[in-house]
PDB file of C-alpha atoms in Angstrom:
ATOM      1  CA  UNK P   1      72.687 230.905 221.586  1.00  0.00           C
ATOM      2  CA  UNK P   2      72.437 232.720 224.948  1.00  0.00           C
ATOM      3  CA  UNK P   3      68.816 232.612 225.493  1.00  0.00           C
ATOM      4  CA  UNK P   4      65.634 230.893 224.401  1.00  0.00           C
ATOM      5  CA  UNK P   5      62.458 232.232 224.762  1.00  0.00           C
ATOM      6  CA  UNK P   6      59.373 229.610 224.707  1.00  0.00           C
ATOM      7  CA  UNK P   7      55.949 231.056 223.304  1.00  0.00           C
ATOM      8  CA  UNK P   8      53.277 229.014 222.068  1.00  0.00           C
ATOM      9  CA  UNK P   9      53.344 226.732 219.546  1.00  0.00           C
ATOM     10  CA  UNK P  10      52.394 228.072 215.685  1.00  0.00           C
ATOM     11  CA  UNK P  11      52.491 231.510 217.568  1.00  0.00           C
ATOM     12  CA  UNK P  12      54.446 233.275 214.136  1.00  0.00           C
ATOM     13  CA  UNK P  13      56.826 235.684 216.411  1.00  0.00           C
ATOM     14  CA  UNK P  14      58.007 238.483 213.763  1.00  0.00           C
ATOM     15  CA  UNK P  15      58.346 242.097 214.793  1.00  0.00           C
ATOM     16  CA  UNK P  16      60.644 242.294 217.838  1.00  0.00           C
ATOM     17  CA  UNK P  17      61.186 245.839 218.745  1.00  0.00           C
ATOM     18  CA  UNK P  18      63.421 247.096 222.002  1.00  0.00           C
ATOM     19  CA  UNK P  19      62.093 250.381 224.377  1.00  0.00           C
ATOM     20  CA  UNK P  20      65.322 252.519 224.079  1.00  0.00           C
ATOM     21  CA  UNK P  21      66.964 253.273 227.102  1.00  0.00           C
ATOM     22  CA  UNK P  22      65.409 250.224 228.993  1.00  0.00           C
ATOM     23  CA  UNK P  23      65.946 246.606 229.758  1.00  0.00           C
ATOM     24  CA  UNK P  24      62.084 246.107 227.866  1.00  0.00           C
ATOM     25  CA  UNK P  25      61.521 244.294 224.264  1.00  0.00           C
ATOM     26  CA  UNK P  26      57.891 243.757 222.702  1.00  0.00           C
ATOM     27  CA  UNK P  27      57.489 240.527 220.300  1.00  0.00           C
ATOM     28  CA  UNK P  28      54.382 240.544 217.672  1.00  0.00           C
ATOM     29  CA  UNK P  29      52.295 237.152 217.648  1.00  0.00           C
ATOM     30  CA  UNK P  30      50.971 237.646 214.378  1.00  0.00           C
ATOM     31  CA  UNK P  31      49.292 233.980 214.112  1.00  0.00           C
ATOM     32  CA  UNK P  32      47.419 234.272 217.392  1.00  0.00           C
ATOM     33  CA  UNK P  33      47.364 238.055 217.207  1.00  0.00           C
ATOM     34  CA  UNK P  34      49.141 239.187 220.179  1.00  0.00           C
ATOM     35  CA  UNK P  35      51.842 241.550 221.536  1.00  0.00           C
ATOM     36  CA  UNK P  36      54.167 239.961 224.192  1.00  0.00           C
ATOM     37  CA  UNK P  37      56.353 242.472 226.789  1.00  0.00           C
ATOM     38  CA  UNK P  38      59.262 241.241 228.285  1.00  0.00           C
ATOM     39  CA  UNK P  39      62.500 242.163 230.478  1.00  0.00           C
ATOM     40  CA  UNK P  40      65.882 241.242 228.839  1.00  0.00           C
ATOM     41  CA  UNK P  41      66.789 240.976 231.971  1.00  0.00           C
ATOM     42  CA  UNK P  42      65.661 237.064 232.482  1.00  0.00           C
ATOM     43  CA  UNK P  43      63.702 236.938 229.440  1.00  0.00           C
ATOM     44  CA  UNK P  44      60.617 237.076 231.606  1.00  0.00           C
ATOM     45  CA  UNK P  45      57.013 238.115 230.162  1.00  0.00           C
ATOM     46  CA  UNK P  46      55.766 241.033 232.252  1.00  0.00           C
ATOM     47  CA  UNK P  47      52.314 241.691 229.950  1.00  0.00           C
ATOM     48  CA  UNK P  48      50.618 240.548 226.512  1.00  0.00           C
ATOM     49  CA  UNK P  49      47.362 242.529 224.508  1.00  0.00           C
ATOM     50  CA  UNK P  50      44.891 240.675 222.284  1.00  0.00           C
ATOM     51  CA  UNK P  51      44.556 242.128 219.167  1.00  0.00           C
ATOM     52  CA  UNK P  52      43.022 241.265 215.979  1.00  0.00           C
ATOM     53  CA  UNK P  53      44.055 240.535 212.070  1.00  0.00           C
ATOM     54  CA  UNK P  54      48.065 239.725 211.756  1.00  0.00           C
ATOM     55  CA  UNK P  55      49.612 242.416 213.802  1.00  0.00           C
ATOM     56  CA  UNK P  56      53.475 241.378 212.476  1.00  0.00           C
ATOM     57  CA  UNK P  57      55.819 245.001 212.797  1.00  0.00           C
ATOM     58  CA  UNK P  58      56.767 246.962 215.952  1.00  0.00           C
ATOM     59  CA  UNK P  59      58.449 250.220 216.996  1.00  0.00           C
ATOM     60  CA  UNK P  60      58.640 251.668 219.833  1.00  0.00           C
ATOM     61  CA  UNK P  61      58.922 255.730 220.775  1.00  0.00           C
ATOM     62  CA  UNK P  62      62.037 257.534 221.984  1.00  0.00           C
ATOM     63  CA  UNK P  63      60.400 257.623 225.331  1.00  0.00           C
ATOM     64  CA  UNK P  64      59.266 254.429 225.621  1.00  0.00           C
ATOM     65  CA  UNK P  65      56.011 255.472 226.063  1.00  0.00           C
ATOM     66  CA  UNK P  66      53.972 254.080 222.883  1.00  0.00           C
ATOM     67  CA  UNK P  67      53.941 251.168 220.925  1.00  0.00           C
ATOM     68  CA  UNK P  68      53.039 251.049 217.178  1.00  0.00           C
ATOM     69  CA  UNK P  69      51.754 248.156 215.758  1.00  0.00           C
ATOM     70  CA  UNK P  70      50.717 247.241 211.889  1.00  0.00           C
ATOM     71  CA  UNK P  71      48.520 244.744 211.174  1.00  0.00           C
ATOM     72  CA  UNK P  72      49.787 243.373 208.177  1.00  0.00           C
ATOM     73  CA  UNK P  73      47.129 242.495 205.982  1.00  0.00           C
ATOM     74  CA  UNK P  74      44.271 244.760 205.777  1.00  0.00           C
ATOM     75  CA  UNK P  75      40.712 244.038 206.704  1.00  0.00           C
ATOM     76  CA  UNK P  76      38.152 243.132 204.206  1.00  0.00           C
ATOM     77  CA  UNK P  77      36.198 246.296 203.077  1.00  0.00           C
ATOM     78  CA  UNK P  78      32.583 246.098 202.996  1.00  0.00           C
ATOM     79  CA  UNK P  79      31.662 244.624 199.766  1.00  0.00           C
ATOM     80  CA  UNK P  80      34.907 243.791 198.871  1.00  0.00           C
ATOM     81  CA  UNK P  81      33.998 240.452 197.349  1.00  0.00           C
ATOM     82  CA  UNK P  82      31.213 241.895 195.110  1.00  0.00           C
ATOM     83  CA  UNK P  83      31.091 244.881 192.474  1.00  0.00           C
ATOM     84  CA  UNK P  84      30.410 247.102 194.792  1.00  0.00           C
ATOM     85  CA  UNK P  85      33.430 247.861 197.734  1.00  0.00           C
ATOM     86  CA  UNK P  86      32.653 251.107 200.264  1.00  0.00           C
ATOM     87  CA  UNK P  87      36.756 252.078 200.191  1.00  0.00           C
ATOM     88  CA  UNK P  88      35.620 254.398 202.766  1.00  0.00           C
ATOM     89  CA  UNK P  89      34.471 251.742 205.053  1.00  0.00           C
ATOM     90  CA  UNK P  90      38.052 250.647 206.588  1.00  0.00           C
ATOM     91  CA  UNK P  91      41.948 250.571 205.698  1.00  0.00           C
ATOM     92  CA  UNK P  92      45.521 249.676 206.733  1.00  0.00           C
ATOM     93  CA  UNK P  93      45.437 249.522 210.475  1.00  0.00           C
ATOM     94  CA  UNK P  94      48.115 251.050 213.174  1.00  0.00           C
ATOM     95  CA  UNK P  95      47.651 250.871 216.537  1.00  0.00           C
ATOM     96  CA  UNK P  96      49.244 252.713 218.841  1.00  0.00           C
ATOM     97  CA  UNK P  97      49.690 250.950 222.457  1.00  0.00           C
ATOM     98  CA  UNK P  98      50.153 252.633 225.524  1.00  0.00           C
ATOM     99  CA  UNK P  99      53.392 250.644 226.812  1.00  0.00           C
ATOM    100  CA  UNK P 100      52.895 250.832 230.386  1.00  0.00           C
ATOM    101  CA  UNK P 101      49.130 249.947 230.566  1.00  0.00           C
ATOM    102  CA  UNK P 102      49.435 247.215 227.607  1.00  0.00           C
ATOM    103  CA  UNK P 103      46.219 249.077 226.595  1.00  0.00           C
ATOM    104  CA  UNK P 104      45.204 250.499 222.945  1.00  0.00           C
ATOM    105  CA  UNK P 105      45.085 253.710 222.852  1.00  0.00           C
ATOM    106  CA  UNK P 106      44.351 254.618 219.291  1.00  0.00           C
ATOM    107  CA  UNK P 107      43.637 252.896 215.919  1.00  0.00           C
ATOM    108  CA  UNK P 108      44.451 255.099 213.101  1.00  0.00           C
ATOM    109  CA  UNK P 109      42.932 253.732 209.772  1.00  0.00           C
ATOM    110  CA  UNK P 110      45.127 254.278 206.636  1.00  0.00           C
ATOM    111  CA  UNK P 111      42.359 254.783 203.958  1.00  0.00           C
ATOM    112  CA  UNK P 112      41.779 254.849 199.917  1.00  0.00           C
ATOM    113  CA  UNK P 113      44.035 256.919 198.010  1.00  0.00           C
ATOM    114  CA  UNK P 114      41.972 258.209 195.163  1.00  0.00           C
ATOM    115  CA  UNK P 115      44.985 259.332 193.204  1.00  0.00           C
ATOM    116  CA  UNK P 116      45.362 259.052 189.241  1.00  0.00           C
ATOM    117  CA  UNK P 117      47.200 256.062 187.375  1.00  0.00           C
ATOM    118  CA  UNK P 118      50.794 256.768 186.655  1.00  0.00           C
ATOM    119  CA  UNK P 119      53.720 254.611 185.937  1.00  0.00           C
ATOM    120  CA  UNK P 120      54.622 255.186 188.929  1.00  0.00           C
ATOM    121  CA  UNK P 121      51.664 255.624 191.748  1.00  0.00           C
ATOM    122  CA  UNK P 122      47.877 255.002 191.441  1.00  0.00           C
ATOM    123  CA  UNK P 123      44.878 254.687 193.630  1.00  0.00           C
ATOM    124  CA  UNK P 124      43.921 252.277 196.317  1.00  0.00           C
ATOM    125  CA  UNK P 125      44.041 251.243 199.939  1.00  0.00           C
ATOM    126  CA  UNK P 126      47.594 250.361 201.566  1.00  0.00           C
ATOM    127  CA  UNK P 127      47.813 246.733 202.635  1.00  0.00           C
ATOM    128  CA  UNK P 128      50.826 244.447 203.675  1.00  0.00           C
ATOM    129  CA  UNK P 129      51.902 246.876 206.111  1.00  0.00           C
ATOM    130  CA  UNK P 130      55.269 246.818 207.560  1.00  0.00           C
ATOM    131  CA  UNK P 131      57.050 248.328 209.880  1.00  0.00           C
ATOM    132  CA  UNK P 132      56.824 251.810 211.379  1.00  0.00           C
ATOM    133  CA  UNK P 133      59.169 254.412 211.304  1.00  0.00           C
ATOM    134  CA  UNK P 134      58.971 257.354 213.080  1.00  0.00           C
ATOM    135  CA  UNK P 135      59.811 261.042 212.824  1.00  0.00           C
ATOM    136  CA  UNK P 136      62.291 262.291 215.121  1.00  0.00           C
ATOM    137  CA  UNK P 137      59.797 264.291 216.906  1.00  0.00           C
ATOM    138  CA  UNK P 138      57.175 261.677 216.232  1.00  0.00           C
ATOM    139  CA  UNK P 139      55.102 263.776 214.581  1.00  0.00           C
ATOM    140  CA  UNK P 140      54.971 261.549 211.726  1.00  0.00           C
ATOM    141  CA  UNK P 141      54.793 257.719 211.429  1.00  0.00           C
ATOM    142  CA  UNK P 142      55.271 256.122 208.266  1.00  0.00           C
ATOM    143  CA  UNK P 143      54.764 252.997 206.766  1.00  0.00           C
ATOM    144  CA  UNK P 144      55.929 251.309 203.943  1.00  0.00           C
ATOM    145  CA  UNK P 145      53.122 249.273 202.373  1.00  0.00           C
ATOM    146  CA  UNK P 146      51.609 247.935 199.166  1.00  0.00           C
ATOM    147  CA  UNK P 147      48.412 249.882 197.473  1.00  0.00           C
ATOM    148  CA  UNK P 148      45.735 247.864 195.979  1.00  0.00           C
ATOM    149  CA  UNK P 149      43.905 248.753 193.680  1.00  0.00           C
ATOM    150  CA  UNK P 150      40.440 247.125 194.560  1.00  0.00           C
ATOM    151  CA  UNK P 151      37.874 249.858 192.856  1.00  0.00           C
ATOM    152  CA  UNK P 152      39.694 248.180 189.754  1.00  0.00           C
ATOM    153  CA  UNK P 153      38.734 245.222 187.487  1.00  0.00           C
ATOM    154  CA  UNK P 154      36.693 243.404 185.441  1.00  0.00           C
ATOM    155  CA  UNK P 155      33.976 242.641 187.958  1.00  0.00           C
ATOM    156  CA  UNK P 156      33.896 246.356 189.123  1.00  0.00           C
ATOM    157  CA  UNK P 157      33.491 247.385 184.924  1.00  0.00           C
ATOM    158  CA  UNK P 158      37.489 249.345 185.160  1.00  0.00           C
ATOM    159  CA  UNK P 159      41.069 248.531 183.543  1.00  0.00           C
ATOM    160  CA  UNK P 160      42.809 246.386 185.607  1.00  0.00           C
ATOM    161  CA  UNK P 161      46.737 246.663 186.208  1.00  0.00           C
ATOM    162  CA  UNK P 162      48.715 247.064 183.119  1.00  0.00           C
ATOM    163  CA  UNK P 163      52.627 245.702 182.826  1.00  0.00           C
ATOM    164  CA  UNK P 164      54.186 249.004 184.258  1.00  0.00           C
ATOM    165  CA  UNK P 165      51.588 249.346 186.901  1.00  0.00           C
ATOM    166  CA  UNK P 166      52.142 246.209 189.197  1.00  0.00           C
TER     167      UNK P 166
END
């Protein structure tokens, strides 16, 4: 051990992602839902953001100019606890951080897939989100992630998952 960092206690630190070409390194918070920036330097913090859910996963662009975060579980669509869910009123959540401000710039919602059942894909809305990868021209982000299925079910009068669906 070279280093120890203090943070608050039952803060969950789990993404950890480095600016390239800098001394800078962002930590996620996910249990009090915050982004930490600090100099490898000394270790020192330099800025935090509030955010909300479980932001858990980091990257960081070539430039060092944008910070993607996931939030790791997705947010409770409306009416998602009775037969009728709006899957077009939320998803997955990114948000892209301007790294210099500490300030969101975006939130870019990740919504239903209404795509047919297969062995091997099906519909739903992407949840458990990890972390970020980007294109090389950053173009693209993507972001490996779990579907649910939440339009099916008993309670919502369709199948639910069979054995070569889950």
């Amino acid at each position: 051990v070279i280093a120890t960092i203090n943070l608050p206690r039952a803060s969950r630190p789990h993404g950890i992602s480095f600016a390239p070409g800098s001394d800078v390194f962002y930590v996620a918070l996910e249990a009090s839902a915050q982004v930490r920036k600090f100099l490898a330097t000394d270790n020192r913090q330099t800025a935090s953001l509030q955010l909300s859910g479980r932001p858990r996963h980091l990257s960081v662009s070539e430039n060092g100019g944008k910070l993607y975060v996931t939030n790791f579980i997705t947010p409770s669509l409306p009416g998602e606890s009775t037969a009728n869910v709006d899957v077009l009123g939320g998803g997955g959540e990114l948000v892209v951080v301007n790294a210099a401000s500490m300030t969101v710039d975006s939130t870019i919602t990740l919504g239903y897939s209404s795509r047919s059942v297969s062995e091997s894909a099906g519909p739903g809305i992407p949840n458990y989100l990890n972390a970020p990868v980007l294109s090389n021209d950053e173009a693209y982000v993507y972001i490996p992630s779990k579907q649910d299925n939440i339009l099916a079910g008993a309670l919502r009068g369709e199948p639910g998952i069979t054995f070569d669906q889950t």
